[in-house]
Short mmCIF file of C-alpha atoms in Angstrom, two decimals:
data_model
loop_
_atom_site.label_atom_id
_atom_site.label_comp_id
_atom_site.label_asym_id
_atom_site.label_seq_id
_atom_site.Cartn_x
_atom_site.Cartn_y
_atom_site.Cartn_z
CA THR M 368 -17.15 -5.28 -3.87
CA GLN M 369 -15.67 -1.81 -3.72
CA LEU M 370 -13.08 -1.04 -6.39
CA LEU M 371 -10.81 1.87 -7.14
CA GLU M 372 -9.69 2.31 -10.73
CA GLN M 373 -6.65 4.40 -11.48
CA SER M 374 -5.85 5.93 -14.84
CA PRO M 375 -3.65 6.04 -16.69
CA GLN M 376 -1.79 2.91 -15.66
CA PHE M 377 1.43 4.29 -17.10
CA LEU M 378 2.57 7.79 -17.99
CA SER M 379 5.90 8.97 -19.33
CA ILE M 380 6.43 12.70 -19.90
CA GLN M 381 9.16 15.26 -20.17
CA GLU M 382 10.39 17.35 -17.28
CA GLY M 383 8.41 20.59 -16.99
CA GLU M 384 5.12 19.22 -18.31
CA ASN M 385 1.90 19.09 -16.30
CA LEU M 386 -0.06 15.91 -15.69
CA THR M 387 -3.17 14.59 -13.98
CA VAL M 388 -3.87 11.09 -12.73
CA TYR M 389 -7.27 9.85 -11.68
CA CYS M 390 -8.77 7.52 -9.11
CA ASN M 391 -12.40 6.55 -9.70
CA SER M 392 -15.01 4.37 -8.08
CA SER M 393 -18.74 3.77 -8.12
CA SER M 394 -18.64 3.59 -4.31
CA VAL M 395 -18.52 6.33 -1.72
CA PHE M 396 -15.45 6.53 0.51
CA SER M 397 -15.14 8.17 3.90
CA SER M 398 -11.60 9.23 3.07
CA LEU M 399 -9.12 8.88 0.27
CA GLN M 400 -5.36 8.75 0.50
CA TRP M 401 -2.60 9.12 -2.06
CA TYR M 402 0.72 7.33 -1.65
CA ARG M 403 3.93 7.38 -3.66
CA GLN M 404 6.11 4.31 -3.94
CA GLU M 405 9.68 4.37 -5.18
CA PRO M 406 11.52 1.25 -6.40
CA GLY M 407 12.69 -0.96 -3.55
CA GLU M 408 10.61 0.85 -0.95
CA GLY M 409 7.16 0.72 0.58
CA PRO M 410 4.44 3.27 -0.23
CA VAL M 411 4.63 6.58 1.62
CA LEU M 412 1.59 8.73 2.33
CA LEU M 413 1.35 12.02 0.43
CA VAL M 414 -2.07 13.27 1.50
CA THR M 415 -5.45 12.31 2.97
CA VAL M 416 -8.69 13.97 1.85
CA VAL M 417 -11.87 13.48 3.80
CA THR M 418 -14.41 16.10 2.68
CA GLY M 419 -16.25 16.08 -0.65
CA GLY M 420 -14.85 18.82 -2.89
CA GLU M 421 -11.74 19.19 -0.77
CA VAL M 422 -8.58 20.43 -2.46
CA LYS M 423 -5.14 20.05 -0.89
CA LYS M 424 -1.84 21.32 -2.20
CA LEU M 425 1.58 19.90 -1.49
CA LYS M 426 4.11 22.11 -3.29
CA ARG M 427 3.58 21.29 -7.00
CA LEU M 428 1.04 18.55 -6.28
CA THR M 429 -2.68 19.32 -6.08
CA PHE M 430 -5.13 16.72 -4.81
CA GLN M 431 -8.89 16.93 -5.18
CA PHE M 432 -11.64 14.78 -3.69
CA GLY M 433 -14.82 14.65 -5.75
CA ASP M 434 -17.99 16.25 -4.43
CA ALA M 435 -19.67 12.85 -4.10
CA ARG M 436 -16.54 11.30 -2.50
CA LYS M 437 -16.32 8.67 -5.24
CA ASP M 438 -13.29 9.95 -7.10
CA SER M 439 -10.08 11.87 -6.73
CA SER M 440 -7.39 13.41 -8.88
CA LEU M 441 -3.73 14.26 -8.49
CA HIS M 442 -2.33 17.07 -10.61
CA ILE M 443 1.39 17.72 -10.85
CA THR M 444 2.60 21.05 -12.18
CA ALA M 445 5.98 21.33 -13.88
CA ALA M 446 6.92 17.70 -13.24
CA GLN M 447 10.47 16.93 -12.18
CA PRO M 448 12.49 13.68 -12.37
CA GLY M 449 12.13 13.37 -8.60
CA ASP M 450 8.39 12.90 -9.10
CA THR M 451 9.04 9.55 -10.77
CA GLY M 452 7.37 6.67 -8.96
CA LEU M 453 4.24 4.60 -8.55
CA TYR M 454 1.27 6.63 -7.33
CA LEU M 455 -1.36 4.68 -5.42
CA CYS M 456 -4.75 5.82 -4.23
CA ALA M 457 -6.49 4.10 -1.34
CA GLY M 458 -10.04 4.58 -0.12
CA GLY M 459 -11.30 4.16 3.39
CA PRO M 460 -14.63 2.38 3.39
CA SER M 461 -14.34 1.68 7.06
CA ASN M 462 -12.07 2.36 9.98
CA TYR M 463 -10.00 -0.78 9.63
CA GLN M 464 -9.36 -1.43 5.98
CA LEU M 465 -8.26 0.43 2.87
CA ILE M 466 -9.26 -0.39 -0.71
CA TRP M 467 -6.28 0.09 -3.03
CA GLY M 468 -6.09 1.12 -6.65
CA ALA M 469 -3.60 -0.66 -8.93
CA GLY M 470 -1.46 2.45 -9.27
CA THR M 471 -0.16 4.82 -11.93
CA LYS M 472 3.47 4.36 -12.87
CA LEU M 473 4.90 7.81 -13.62
CA ILE M 474 8.23 8.46 -15.34
CA ILE M 475 9.55 11.98 -15.73
CA LYS M 476 12.32 12.24 -18.28
CA PRO M 477 14.99 14.91 -17.87
CA ASP U 52 16.18 3.86 12.50
CA ALA U 53 13.19 2.78 10.39
CA ASP U 54 9.82 2.65 12.14
CA VAL U 55 8.75 -0.53 10.31
CA THR U 56 11.35 -3.16 9.50
CA GLN U 57 11.06 -6.39 7.54
CA THR U 58 13.35 -9.38 7.36
CA PRO U 59 14.61 -10.79 5.13
CA ARG U 60 14.69 -8.17 2.36
CA ASN U 61 15.17 -10.81 -0.30
CA ARG U 62 14.53 -14.54 -0.27
CA ILE U 63 14.79 -17.32 -2.80
CA THR U 64 13.18 -20.62 -1.89
CA LYS U 65 12.01 -23.81 -3.54
CA THR U 66 8.50 -25.12 -4.08
CA GLY U 67 7.19 -26.91 -1.00
CA LYS U 68 9.45 -25.18 1.52
CA ARG U 69 8.09 -23.40 4.58
CA ILE U 70 9.27 -19.84 5.03
CA MET U 71 8.60 -17.02 7.45
CA LEU U 72 8.71 -13.31 6.83
CA GLU U 73 9.04 -11.09 9.87
CA CYS U 74 7.89 -7.57 10.62
CA SER U 75 8.70 -5.32 13.57
CA GLN U 76 7.52 -1.80 14.31
CA THR U 77 8.44 0.93 16.76
CA LYS U 78 5.48 3.20 16.03
CA GLY U 79 3.41 1.85 18.90
CA HIS U 80 0.51 1.07 16.58
CA ASP U 81 -2.00 -1.62 17.41
CA ARG U 82 -2.95 -2.41 13.81
CA MET U 83 -0.68 -4.40 11.53
CA TYR U 84 -1.17 -5.67 8.00
CA TRP U 85 0.45 -7.99 5.48
CA TYR U 86 0.11 -7.25 1.76
CA ARG U 87 1.48 -8.73 -1.43
CA GLN U 88 2.17 -6.65 -4.49
CA ASP U 89 2.26 -7.99 -8.04
CA PRO U 90 2.89 -5.81 -11.10
CA GLY U 91 -0.34 -4.18 -12.27
CA LEU U 92 -2.39 -5.46 -9.34
CA GLY U 93 -1.65 -2.94 -6.64
CA LEU U 94 -1.67 -4.12 -3.04
CA GLN U 95 -3.66 -7.16 -1.99
CA LEU U 96 -4.41 -7.69 1.68
CA ILE U 97 -3.37 -11.09 3.06
CA TYR U 98 -4.04 -10.78 6.81
CA TYR U 99 -4.52 -8.03 9.36
CA SER U 100 -4.46 -7.80 13.14
CA PHE U 101 -5.86 -5.20 15.51
CA ASP U 102 -4.07 -6.45 18.59
CA VAL U 103 -2.17 -9.46 19.88
CA LYS U 104 -5.30 -11.59 20.23
CA ASP U 105 -6.91 -10.51 16.98
CA ILE U 106 -6.20 -12.07 13.57
CA ASN U 107 -8.33 -11.53 10.46
CA LYS U 108 -8.17 -12.90 6.94
CA GLY U 109 -7.80 -10.53 4.05
CA GLU U 110 -8.81 -11.04 0.44
CA ILE U 111 -6.05 -13.55 -0.44
CA SER U 112 -5.26 -15.51 2.75
CA ASP U 113 -5.20 -19.02 1.23
CA GLY U 114 -1.73 -20.56 1.48
CA TYR U 115 -0.62 -18.09 4.16
CA SER U 116 -0.74 -17.93 7.94
CA VAL U 117 0.27 -15.26 10.44
CA SER U 118 1.31 -14.88 14.04
CA ARG U 119 1.11 -11.75 16.19
CA GLN U 120 3.76 -12.45 18.79
CA ALA U 121 3.57 -9.03 20.43
CA GLN U 122 2.18 -5.60 19.70
CA ALA U 123 5.35 -4.81 17.76
CA LYS U 124 5.78 -8.08 15.85
CA PHE U 125 3.69 -9.67 13.12
CA SER U 126 5.05 -12.56 11.05
CA LEU U 127 3.78 -14.12 7.82
CA SER U 128 4.33 -17.78 6.97
CA LEU U 129 4.04 -19.67 3.73
CA GLU U 130 3.49 -23.24 4.86
CA SER U 131 4.36 -24.81 1.52
CA ALA U 132 5.58 -22.23 -0.95
CA ILE U 133 4.46 -22.37 -4.59
CA PRO U 134 5.75 -20.39 -7.59
CA ASN U 135 2.68 -18.14 -7.85
CA GLN U 136 3.52 -16.80 -4.40
CA THR U 137 6.50 -15.07 -5.98
CA ALA U 138 5.83 -11.41 -5.21
CA LEU U 139 6.83 -8.38 -3.18
CA TYR U 140 5.49 -8.57 0.38
CA PHE U 141 4.84 -5.56 2.57
CA CYS U 142 4.06 -5.17 6.22
CA ALA U 143 2.20 -2.04 7.33
CA THR U 144 0.98 -0.51 10.56
CA ALA U 145 -1.77 1.95 11.41
CA SER U 146 -3.08 3.72 14.43
CA GLN U 147 -6.54 2.81 15.66
CA PHE U 148 -7.34 6.52 15.52
CA GLY U 149 -7.83 8.74 12.49
CA PRO U 150 -8.29 7.95 8.79
CA GLN U 151 -6.19 4.78 8.69
CA THR U 152 -2.93 6.15 7.36
CA GLN U 153 -0.71 3.12 6.84
CA TYR U 154 3.05 3.07 7.37
CA PHE U 155 4.92 0.51 5.32
CA GLY U 156 8.09 -1.45 5.75
CA PRO U 157 10.63 -1.66 2.92
CA GLY U 158 9.26 -4.96 1.62
CA THR U 159 10.50 -8.50 1.13
CA ARG U 160 11.12 -9.71 -2.40
CA LEU U 161 10.30 -13.43 -2.53
CA LEU U 162 11.12 -15.77 -5.39
CA VAL U 163 9.74 -19.31 -5.28
CA LEU U 164 11.41 -21.66 -7.74
#
């Protein structure tokens, strides 16, 4: 069974700090996606990475896919209260199903 | 207007009752999914469908059934609701092309008493 483990499960920091959350597996994924979910809403895609070693930037968010395509990280620079939410990673083992991590709940305090 | 809609948004029901959650999409996607979300457990796949004639069980299908009435509509039924089915339920769609980006509805919060 393919699993994705996210860490930390919960993170609360002050506005302006930097942070990194991780998504790890012992399995290889063809692609990896990061979603953000806000209370009362469904997850919304932030980014998809498909190549080992790939780095993508979305404003203050930097996403990296591991060289072996088994892990990924999300780094946020100078976090803002608007970054608060549940961050989910999802791996694509096939072309019809995603394997989901349990999520990192992030709170940015003003 | 939202691309993926779910009704109802909130529902309280009693043990043993049959309920239906509905999902509609305007994205033109063939693939549709039903998930449940519990705190600390992420998203668990209940059922998925690739087209009107295709229905597949996910990892936690027991106690649930689905119907794909049209390309745009995918409903989830709880035949006899039980308290441990209390959860947040999401419908999602995806294109058959590309890396399976999924587009989610706003969710249905279900409480089974």
